[in-house]
CSV table of C-alpha atoms in Angstrom, one decimal:
chain,number,residue,atom,x,y,z
X,1,MET,CA,38.3,-8.2,17.1
X,2,PRO,CA,38.8,-9.1,20.8
X,3,THR,CA,38.3,-12.8,21.9
X,4,SER,CA,35.1,-11.7,23.7
X,5,ALA,CA,33.4,-11.1,20.3
X,6,PHE,CA,31.3,-14.2,20.7
X,7,ASP,CA,30.0,-12.9,24.1
X,8,VAL,CA,29.3,-9.5,22.6
X,9,LEU,CA,27.2,-11.1,19.9
X,10,ALA,CA,25.4,-13.3,22.4
X,11,ASP,CA,24.6,-10.2,24.4
X,12,ARG,CA,23.2,-8.6,21.2
X,13,PHE,CA,20.9,-11.6,20.8
X,14,ALA,CA,19.7,-11.4,24.4
X,15,ARG,CA,18.6,-7.8,23.7
X,16,ILE,CA,16.4,-8.6,20.7
X,17,PRO,CA,12.9,-7.7,21.9
X,18,GLU,CA,10.1,-10.3,21.9
X,19,GLY,CA,7.8,-10.0,18.9
X,20,VAL,CA,10.4,-8.2,16.8
X,21,GLY,CA,9.9,-8.2,13.0
X,22,ALA,CA,11.2,-10.9,10.8
X,23,GLY,CA,13.9,-8.7,9.3
X,24,ALA,CA,15.7,-8.5,12.8
X,25,TRP,CA,16.4,-12.3,12.6
X,26,THR,CA,17.9,-12.3,9.1
X,27,ASP,CA,19.9,-9.1,10.0
X,28,PHE,CA,21.2,-10.9,13.1
X,29,ASP,CA,22.2,-13.9,11.1
X,30,GLU,CA,24.1,-11.8,8.6
X,31,ASP,CA,25.7,-9.7,11.3
X,32,VAL,CA,27.0,-12.6,13.3
X,33,ARG,CA,28.6,-14.2,10.2
X,34,ALA,CA,30.2,-11.0,9.2
X,35,GLU,CA,31.6,-10.4,12.6
X,36,LEU,CA,33.0,-13.8,13.0
X,37,ARG,CA,34.3,-14.2,9.5
X,38,TRP,CA,35.6,-10.7,8.7
X,39,GLY,CA,36.5,-9.3,12.2
X,40,ARG,CA,40.1,-8.2,13.1
X,41,SER,CA,40.6,-11.7,14.5
X,42,VAL,CA,38.5,-14.7,14.6
X,43,PRO,CA,37.6,-15.8,18.2
X,44,PRO,CA,38.1,-19.4,19.1
X,45,ALA,CA,35.1,-21.6,18.6
X,46,PRO,CA,33.4,-22.5,21.9
X,47,THR,CA,34.6,-25.8,23.2
X,48,TRP,CA,31.1,-27.3,23.2
X,49,PHE,CA,30.8,-27.0,19.4
X,50,PRO,CA,30.8,-29.2,17.5
X,51,GLY,CA,32.0,-32.0,19.8
X,52,ALA,CA,30.4,-33.4,23.0
X,53,PRO,CA,29.7,-30.5,25.3
X,54,ASP,CA,31.3,-30.1,28.7
X,55,ARG,CA,28.4,-27.8,29.6
X,56,ARG,CA,25.1,-26.9,28.0
X,57,PRO,CA,25.4,-23.6,26.1
X,58,THR,CA,23.1,-20.7,27.0
X,59,THR,CA,20.3,-19.8,24.5
X,60,ALA,CA,22.2,-16.7,23.5
X,61,GLU,CA,25.4,-18.7,22.9
X,62,THR,CA,23.5,-21.2,20.8
X,63,ALA,CA,21.9,-18.4,18.8
X,64,VAL,CA,25.4,-17.1,17.8
X,65,ALA,CA,26.6,-20.6,16.9
X,66,LEU,CA,23.5,-21.1,14.7
X,67,CYS,CA,24.6,-18.2,12.6
X,68,GLY,CA,28.4,-18.7,12.5
X,69,PRO,CA,30.5,-19.2,9.4
X,70,ASP,CA,31.3,-22.9,10.1
X,71,GLY,CA,28.7,-25.3,8.9
X,72,ARG,CA,29.6,-28.0,11.4
X,73,THR,CA,29.1,-25.6,14.2
X,74,ARG,CA,25.7,-24.5,12.9
X,75,GLU,CA,24.6,-28.1,12.6
X,76,ALA,CA,25.8,-28.9,16.1
X,77,ALA,CA,24.1,-25.9,17.5
X,78,LEU,CA,20.8,-27.2,16.2
X,79,SER,CA,21.0,-30.0,18.8
X,80,PHE,CA,20.4,-27.3,21.4
X,81,ALA,CA,17.7,-25.4,19.6
X,82,GLY,CA,14.8,-27.7,20.3
X,83,GLY,CA,12.6,-26.6,23.3
X,84,SER,CA,13.9,-23.0,23.0
X,85,PRO,CA,11.1,-20.9,21.4
X,86,GLY,CA,13.4,-17.9,21.2
X,87,LEU,CA,15.8,-19.8,18.9
X,88,LEU,CA,13.1,-21.0,16.4
X,89,PRO,CA,13.2,-18.0,14.2
X,90,LEU,CA,16.9,-18.7,13.6
X,91,VAL,CA,16.0,-22.4,13.0
X,92,VAL,CA,13.7,-21.2,10.2
X,93,VAL,CA,16.6,-19.2,8.7
X,94,ARG,CA,18.8,-22.3,8.8
X,95,CYS,CA,16.1,-24.2,6.8
X,96,ALA,CA,17.5,-22.3,3.9
X,97,ASP,CA,21.2,-22.9,4.8
X,98,TRP,CA,23.6,-23.5,1.9
X,99,ALA,CA,24.9,-26.6,3.7
X,100,GLY,CA,22.7,-29.6,3.1
X,101,PRO,CA,23.1,-31.3,6.5
X,102,VAL,CA,22.3,-28.0,8.2
X,103,ARG,CA,19.2,-27.5,6.2
X,104,GLU,CA,17.9,-31.0,6.8
X,105,ARG,CA,18.6,-30.8,10.5
X,106,ALA,CA,16.9,-27.5,10.8
X,107,ARG,CA,13.8,-28.7,9.0
X,108,SER,CA,13.6,-31.7,11.3
X,109,VAL,CA,13.9,-29.5,14.4
X,110,LEU,CA,11.2,-27.2,13.0
X,111,ARG,CA,8.8,-30.0,12.3
X,112,ALA,CA,9.3,-31.4,15.8
X,113,GLU,CA,8.6,-28.0,17.4
X,114,LEU,CA,5.5,-26.9,15.5
X,115,PRO,CA,2.8,-29.0,17.3
X,116,GLY,CA,1.5,-27.1,20.3
X,117,LEU,CA,3.4,-23.9,19.4
X,118,PRO,CA,1.4,-20.8,20.6
X,119,HIS,CA,-0.4,-19.0,17.8
X,120,GLY,CA,1.6,-15.8,18.2
X,121,ALA,CA,4.9,-17.7,18.1
X,122,PHE,CA,3.7,-19.6,15.0
X,123,GLY,CA,2.9,-16.4,13.3
X,124,ASP,CA,6.4,-14.9,14.1
X,125,LEU,CA,8.0,-18.0,12.5
X,126,LEU,CA,5.8,-17.8,9.5
X,127,ALA,CA,6.8,-14.2,9.0
X,128,VAL,CA,10.5,-15.2,8.9
X,129,ALA,CA,9.7,-18.1,6.5
X,130,LEU,CA,7.9,-15.7,4.2
X,131,LEU,CA,10.8,-13.3,4.3
X,132,ILE,CA,13.4,-15.9,3.3
X,133,ALA,CA,11.2,-17.8,0.8
X,134,GLY,CA,12.7,-15.9,-2.1
X,135,ARG,CA,16.2,-17.2,-1.3
X,136,LEU,CA,17.7,-20.2,-3.1
X,137,ARG,CA,16.4,-23.3,-1.1
X,138,GLY,CA,14.3,-20.8,1.0
X,139,ASP,CA,10.9,-22.2,0.2
X,140,ALA,CA,10.9,-25.3,2.4
X,141,ALA,CA,10.1,-23.5,5.6
X,142,ARG,CA,7.3,-21.5,4.0
X,143,THR,CA,5.8,-24.7,2.5
X,144,LEU,CA,6.0,-26.5,5.9
X,145,LEU,CA,4.4,-23.6,7.9
X,146,THR,CA,1.8,-22.8,5.3
X,147,GLY,CA,0.7,-26.4,5.1
X,148,THR,CA,0.5,-26.6,8.9
X,149,LEU,CA,-1.7,-23.5,8.9
X,150,ARG,CA,-4.0,-24.8,6.2
X,151,GLU,CA,-4.5,-28.1,8.1
X,152,GLY,CA,-4.4,-26.7,11.6
X,153,PRO,CA,-7.1,-25.5,13.9
X,154,GLU,CA,-9.4,-22.6,12.9
X,155,SER,CA,-8.4,-20.7,16.0
X,156,ARG,CA,-4.8,-20.4,14.7
X,157,VAL,CA,-6.0,-18.9,11.4
X,158,ALA,CA,-8.3,-16.5,13.3
X,159,ALA,CA,-5.4,-15.5,15.6
X,160,LEU,CA,-3.2,-14.6,12.7
X,161,LEU,CA,-5.7,-12.4,11.0
X,162,GLY,CA,-4.5,-9.6,13.2
X,163,HIS,CA,-0.8,-10.5,13.2
X,164,GLY,CA,1.7,-7.6,12.9
X,165,ASP,CA,3.4,-8.9,9.8
X,166,ARG,CA,1.7,-7.9,6.6
X,167,GLY,CA,2.6,-11.1,4.8
X,168,VAL,CA,1.3,-13.3,7.6
X,169,ARG,CA,-2.0,-11.4,7.7
X,170,ARG,CA,-2.5,-11.7,4.0
X,171,LEU,CA,-1.8,-15.4,4.1
X,172,ALA,CA,-4.1,-15.9,7.0
X,173,HIS,CA,-6.9,-14.1,5.2
X,174,ARG,CA,-6.3,-16.1,2.1
X,175,ILE,CA,-6.4,-19.4,3.9
X,176,GLY,CA,-9.4,-18.3,5.9
X,177,VAL,CA,-11.3,-17.6,2.6
X,178,GLU,CA,-10.1,-20.9,1.1
X,179,ARG,CA,-11.3,-22.9,4.1
X,180,GLY,CA,-14.5,-21.0,4.4
X,181,LEU,CA,-13.7,-19.9,7.9
X,182,LEU,CA,-15.0,-16.3,7.5
X,183,SER,CA,-18.7,-15.6,7.1
X,184,PRO,CA,-19.9,-13.2,4.4
X,185,VAL,CA,-20.7,-10.6,7.0
X,186,ARG,CA,-17.2,-10.9,8.6
X,187,LEU,CA,-15.6,-10.7,5.1
X,188,ALA,CA,-17.5,-7.5,4.3
X,189,GLU,CA,-16.5,-5.9,7.6
X,190,ILE,CA,-12.8,-6.8,6.9
X,191,ALA,CA,-12.9,-5.5,3.4
X,192,ALA,CA,-14.5,-2.2,4.5
X,193,THR,CA,-12.1,-1.5,7.4
X,194,ASP,CA,-8.8,-3.2,6.8
X,195,PRO,CA,-6.0,-0.8,5.7
X,196,ASP,CA,-4.3,-3.4,3.4
X,197,ALA,CA,-5.4,-3.1,-0.2
X,198,VAL,CA,-4.6,-6.8,-0.9
X,199,VAL,CA,-6.8,-7.9,2.1
X,200,GLN,CA,-9.5,-5.5,0.9
X,201,ASP,CA,-9.6,-7.1,-2.6
X,202,LEU,CA,-9.4,-10.6,-1.3
X,203,CYS,CA,-12.3,-10.2,1.1
X,204,ALA,CA,-14.4,-8.0,-1.2
X,205,ASN,CA,-14.2,-10.6,-4.0
X,206,ALA,CA,-15.1,-13.3,-1.5
X,207,VAL,CA,-18.2,-11.4,-0.5
X,208,LEU,CA,-19.2,-11.0,-4.2
X,209,ALA,CA,-18.9,-14.7,-4.7
X,210,THR,CA,-21.5,-15.3,-2.0
X,211,VAL,CA,-24.1,-12.9,-3.3
X,212,ARG,CA,-26.8,-14.7,-5.3
X,213,ASP,CA,-30.0,-12.7,-4.8
X,214,ALA,CA,-31.6,-9.9,-2.7
X,215,ALA,CA,-31.6,-12.1,0.4
X,216,ASP,CA,-27.8,-12.0,0.3
X,217,GLY,CA,-27.6,-8.3,-0.6
X,218,ALA,CA,-27.3,-7.0,2.9
X,219,VAL,CA,-23.7,-8.1,3.1
X,220,LEU,CA,-22.9,-5.4,0.4
X,221,ASP,CA,-23.8,-2.5,2.7
X,222,PRO,CA,-20.5,-2.4,4.5
X,223,LEU,CA,-18.7,-2.4,1.2
X,224,LEU,CA,-20.9,0.4,-0.1
X,225,ARG,CA,-20.1,2.5,3.0
X,226,SER,CA,-16.4,1.9,2.9
X,227,ARG,CA,-14.0,4.9,2.6
X,228,GLN,CA,-11.9,2.9,0.1
X,229,GLY,CA,-12.9,3.3,-3.5
X,230,ARG,CA,-11.8,-0.2,-4.5
X,231,VAL,CA,-14.1,-1.6,-1.9
X,232,ARG,CA,-17.0,0.6,-2.8
X,233,ALA,CA,-16.5,-0.4,-6.5
X,234,ALA,CA,-16.8,-4.1,-5.5
X,235,GLY,CA,-20.0,-3.4,-3.6
X,236,VAL,CA,-21.5,-1.5,-6.5
X,237,THR,CA,-20.6,-4.4,-8.8
X,238,GLY,CA,-22.5,-6.7,-6.5
X,239,LEU,CA,-25.7,-4.6,-6.6
X,240,ARG,CA,-26.8,-6.2,-9.9
X,241,ARG,CA,-26.6,-9.8,-8.7
X,242,ALA,CA,-28.4,-8.8,-5.5
X,243,GLY,CA,-31.3,-7.3,-7.5
X,244,ARG,CA,-30.5,-3.8,-6.3
X,245,ALA,CA,-29.2,-2.3,-9.5
X,246,ALA,CA,-31.2,0.9,-9.2
X,247,GLU,CA,-29.1,1.8,-6.2
X,248,ALA,CA,-26.1,2.2,-8.5
X,249,GLU,CA,-27.4,5.5,-9.7
X,250,ALA,CA,-26.3,7.1,-6.4
X,251,PHE,CA,-22.7,6.1,-7.2
X,252,LEU,CA,-22.5,7.7,-10.6
X,253,HIS,CA,-21.1,10.8,-8.9
X,254,ASP,CA,-18.7,9.0,-6.5
X,255,ARG,CA,-15.3,10.6,-5.9
X,256,SER,CA,-13.6,7.4,-7.2
X,257,ALA,CA,-13.4,6.8,-10.9
X,258,PRO,CA,-13.5,3.0,-10.6
X,259,VAL,CA,-16.7,3.3,-8.5
X,260,ARG,CA,-18.3,5.6,-11.2
X,261,ALA,CA,-17.3,3.1,-13.9
X,262,CYS,CA,-18.8,0.2,-12.0
X,263,ALA,CA,-22.0,2.2,-11.4
X,264,ARG,CA,-22.4,2.9,-15.1
X,265,TRP,CA,-21.8,-0.8,-15.9
X,266,VAL,CA,-24.4,-2.0,-13.5
X,267,LEU,CA,-27.0,0.5,-14.8
X,268,ARG,CA,-26.3,-0.5,-18.4
X,269,GLN,CA,-26.7,-4.1,-17.6
X,270,THR,CA,-30.3,-3.4,-16.5
X,271,GLY,CA,-31.1,-1.2,-19.5
X,272,THR,CA,-30.5,2.2,-18.0
X,273,GLU,CA,-28.2,4.5,-19.9
X,274,PRO,CA,-26.2,6.7,-17.5
X,275,LEU,CA,-25.4,9.6,-19.9
X,276,PRO,CA,-28.9,11.2,-19.7
X,277,LEU,CA,-28.6,11.0,-15.9
X,278,TYR,CA,-25.3,12.9,-15.9
X,279,ARG,CA,-26.7,15.5,-18.3
X,280,ALA,CA,-29.7,16.1,-16.1
X,281,VAL,CA,-27.8,16.7,-12.9
X,282,CYS,CA,-25.2,18.9,-14.7
X,283,ALA,CA,-28.0,20.9,-16.3
X,284,ALA,CA,-29.4,21.5,-12.8
X,285,GLY,CA,-26.0,22.8,-11.8
X,286,VAL,CA,-25.9,25.2,-14.7
X,287,GLY,CA,-29.1,26.9,-13.6
X,288,ALA,CA,-31.7,28.7,-15.6
X,289,ALA,CA,-29.6,31.8,-16.0
X,290,GLY,CA,-26.5,29.7,-17.1
X,291,ALA,CA,-24.5,31.3,-14.4
X,292,GLY,CA,-23.3,28.0,-12.9
X,293,THR,CA,-24.2,28.9,-9.4
X,294,ALA,CA,-27.0,26.5,-8.6
X,295,ALA,CA,-26.1,24.0,-5.9
X,296,GLY,CA,-27.9,21.0,-7.2
X,297,VAL,CA,-25.0,19.3,-9.1
X,298,PRO,CA,-23.1,16.6,-7.3
X,299,ASP,CA,-19.4,17.4,-6.8
X,300,ASP,CA,-18.0,14.8,-9.2
X,301,ALA,CA,-20.8,14.8,-11.8
X,302,PRO,CA,-19.0,17.0,-14.3
X,303,LEU,CA,-16.1,14.5,-14.5
X,304,GLY,CA,-18.6,11.6,-14.7
X,305,LEU,CA,-20.3,13.3,-17.6
X,306,ALA,CA,-16.9,13.7,-19.4
X,307,GLU,CA,-16.1,10.0,-18.8
X,308,CYS,CA,-19.1,8.9,-20.9
X,309,GLY,CA,-20.2,12.0,-22.7
X,310,ASP,CA,-19.8,13.5,-26.2
X,311,ARG,CA,-17.4,16.3,-26.8
X,312,ALA,CA,-19.6,18.1,-29.2
X,313,VAL,CA,-22.6,18.0,-26.9
X,314,ASP,CA,-21.3,18.2,-23.4
X,315,VAL,CA,-18.4,20.6,-23.4
X,316,PRO,CA,-20.6,23.8,-23.1
X,317,ALA,CA,-22.1,22.6,-19.8
X,318,LEU,CA,-18.6,21.9,-18.4
X,319,TRP,CA,-17.4,25.3,-19.4
X,320,THR,CA,-20.3,26.8,-17.5
X,321,LEU,CA,-19.7,24.7,-14.5
X,322,ILE,CA,-16.1,26.0,-14.0
X,323,GLY,CA,-17.9,29.0,-12.4
X,324,HIS,CA,-19.9,26.9,-10.0
X,325,GLU,CA,-20.0,28.1,-6.4
X,326,ARG,CA,-18.6,24.8,-5.0
X,327,PRO,CA,-14.8,24.3,-5.5
X,328,ARG,CA,-15.1,20.5,-6.0
X,329,VAL,CA,-17.6,21.1,-8.9
X,330,ARG,CA,-15.3,23.6,-10.5
X,331,ALA,CA,-12.3,21.3,-10.2
X,332,SER,CA,-14.4,18.4,-11.6
X,333,ALA,CA,-15.5,20.5,-14.5
X,334,VAL,CA,-11.9,21.4,-15.4
X,335,ALA,CA,-10.9,17.7,-15.1
X,336,GLY,CA,-13.8,16.9,-17.4
X,337,LEU,CA,-12.6,19.4,-20.0
X,338,ARG,CA,-9.1,17.9,-19.9
X,339,ARG,CA,-10.6,14.4,-20.4
X,340,LEU,CA,-12.6,15.5,-23.4
X,341,ASP,CA,-9.5,17.3,-24.9
X,342,ALA,CA,-11.5,20.6,-24.8
X,343,VAL,CA,-9.1,22.8,-22.9
X,344,ARG,CA,-8.8,26.4,-23.9
X,345,VAL,CA,-6.1,28.5,-22.4
X,346,GLU,CA,-7.7,31.9,-21.9
X,347,PRO,CA,-10.8,30.9,-19.9
X,348,LEU,CA,-8.8,28.6,-17.6
X,349,VAL,CA,-6.0,31.0,-16.7
X,350,PRO,CA,-8.1,32.9,-14.2
X,351,LEU,CA,-8.6,29.7,-12.2
X,352,LEU,CA,-4.9,29.8,-11.4
X,353,ASP,CA,-6.0,32.4,-8.8
X,354,ASP,CA,-8.8,30.4,-7.4
X,355,GLY,CA,-9.2,30.2,-3.6
X,356,SER,CA,-9.4,26.4,-3.7
X,357,ALA,CA,-6.1,24.4,-3.9
X,358,ARG,CA,-8.0,21.6,-5.7
X,359,VAL,CA,-9.2,24.0,-8.5
X,360,VAL,CA,-5.8,25.5,-9.0
X,361,ARG,CA,-4.2,22.0,-9.1
X,362,GLU,CA,-6.6,20.9,-11.8
X,363,ALA,CA,-6.3,24.1,-13.8
X,364,ALA,CA,-2.5,23.9,-13.7
X,365,THR,CA,-2.6,20.2,-14.8
X,366,ALA,CA,-4.9,21.1,-17.7
X,367,LEU,CA,-2.7,24.0,-18.8
X,368,LEU,CA,0.6,22.2,-18.6
X,369,PRO,CA,0.7,21.3,-22.3
X,370,TRP,CA,0.1,24.9,-23.2
X,371,ALA,CA,2.3,26.5,-20.5
X,372,ASP,CA,4.3,28.4,-23.2
X,373,ARG,CA,1.1,30.2,-24.2
X,374,ILE,CA,0.7,31.9,-20.8
X,375,PRO,CA,2.8,35.1,-20.4
X,376,ALA,CA,5.8,34.3,-18.3
X,377,ASP,CA,5.6,37.6,-16.4
X,378,ALA,CA,2.1,36.8,-15.3
X,379,LEU,CA,3.1,33.4,-14.0
X,380,LEU,CA,6.1,34.9,-12.3
X,381,ARG,CA,3.9,37.4,-10.5
X,382,ARG,CA,1.7,34.6,-9.3
X,383,ALA,CA,4.7,32.5,-8.2
X,384,THR,CA,6.4,35.2,-6.3
X,385,ALA,CA,3.5,37.3,-5.0
X,386,GLY,CA,0.5,35.0,-5.0
X,387,PRO,CA,-1.7,35.4,-2.0
X,388,ALA,CA,-1.8,31.6,-1.1
X,389,PRO,CA,0.8,28.8,-1.3
X,390,HIS,CA,-1.3,26.8,-3.7
X,391,VAL,CA,-1.4,29.7,-6.1
X,392,ARG,CA,2.4,30.1,-6.0
X,393,LYS,CA,2.8,26.4,-6.4
X,394,GLY,CA,0.6,26.2,-9.5
X,395,ALA,CA,2.4,29.0,-11.2
X,396,LEU,CA,5.8,27.4,-10.4
X,397,ARG,CA,4.6,24.1,-12.0
X,398,LEU,CA,3.8,25.9,-15.2
X,399,LEU,CA,7.0,27.9,-15.2
X,400,ALA,CA,8.9,24.7,-14.7
X,401,GLU,CA,7.3,23.3,-17.8
X,402,THR,CA,8.9,25.9,-20.0
X,403,GLY,CA,12.0,26.7,-17.9
X,404,GLY,CA,13.9,29.9,-18.7
X,405,ALA,CA,14.8,32.9,-16.7
X,406,ALA,CA,11.3,33.4,-15.2
X,407,PHE,CA,11.4,29.9,-13.8
X,408,ARG,CA,14.8,30.3,-12.3
X,409,GLU,CA,13.8,33.6,-10.7
X,410,ALA,CA,10.6,32.1,-9.3
X,411,ALA,CA,12.5,29.2,-7.8
X,412,ARG,CA,15.1,31.5,-6.3
X,413,VAL,CA,12.4,33.6,-4.6
X,414,LEU,CA,10.4,30.6,-3.4
X,415,SER,CA,13.4,28.9,-1.9
X,416,ASP,CA,12.8,31.2,1.0
X,417,ASP,CA,9.0,30.9,0.9
X,418,PRO,CA,7.2,30.8,4.4
X,419,ASP,CA,5.4,27.6,3.3
X,420,PRO,CA,7.7,24.7,4.0
X,421,LYS,CA,6.4,22.4,1.3
X,422,LEU,CA,6.7,25.1,-1.4
X,423,ARG,CA,10.1,26.1,-0.1
X,424,ALA,CA,11.3,22.5,-0.3
X,425,LEU,CA,9.9,22.2,-3.9
X,426,ALA,CA,11.7,25.3,-5.0
X,427,ARG,CA,15.0,24.3,-3.5
X,428,ARG,CA,14.8,20.9,-5.3
X,429,ALA,CA,14.1,22.8,-8.5
X,430,THR,CA,17.2,24.8,-8.1
X,431,GLY,CA,19.3,21.9,-6.9
X,432,ALA,CA,19.9,23.5,-3.5
């Protein structure tokens, strides 16, 4: 390594962009130590570390010294870290240093710099502290920063709710809930719209804790409208406490299984048995002629019926509904048959040619345990000459279950399929 290695590393620090993720700082720390310790030659230590400086080092030079392999140099570099916001992420890293004097000095510098630190910069330091918290001696910085956040101004917590680091955002929401800084309406909005499942659950549960009667029930509406099933489930659970249990009936046919389960629980708590309701809507779908073409059945009602129904009583309706005009109803009926352990091979095989990918996927899943009962040549024809990619894929899944020459031939042919996903699947199957 040339003697300019120190300058090269300093230049690398200078090019770290503002607002970079926490991992960039721990990576820089490890890279510097590896370069200075294991390079072709170790560059001479700067003359201003660790003794009295003949000049003040630049921020970049101090950053490299903070990460070097010599503990005395790291400790001395901390003398120049105060008042330099760009160095504070590395100070946080040094709070977990294996050398005791370095750790204590770093923690002292960090405590001195926290008051008055801008909210964004505080969040960036917290992200680094959360990242290193799992290290030996790594929890001190997290404890210090978390305690400061819990005791600090509300504006800081509010600012960190939208921080770019997921761990920081989660912690800010948790502290916001603990301190009562978020109104029920705001919590409901966050639960309904935030992309993070942990934040969704945290805020949705906090909303439920506030609901006492119908007067509070309006805060449930954003939860009930959410696109996330876990959030809708929380909203449905809250309907009983809000005195709106009857509204749970509309969620018996929700596309999410947890939502359907919560709706059944709410109705049962108020004396309404959901099974007759499922049977009624599925009977409407069967139609008077039993052709399964009436449009009145909700899409996921057949699966809901299977989830709480009786195999001896409800299977005939499900078999009829596999011929329903709407693909989601057909798919739901197949899933319901599988749940009730009522699959029969012959009536389901024609669904492998269905125009709906959802239906073919459910039919193939239901038939997997009985794949060896389906003629291999029929599956091979579907896999190699099926009119749609989802038909070819369903046949390939079933052939893969039994293996053999038919599967190998299907995988060989499909390795050149025009559909890229199916082509990749076939090539993985052949090991290509």
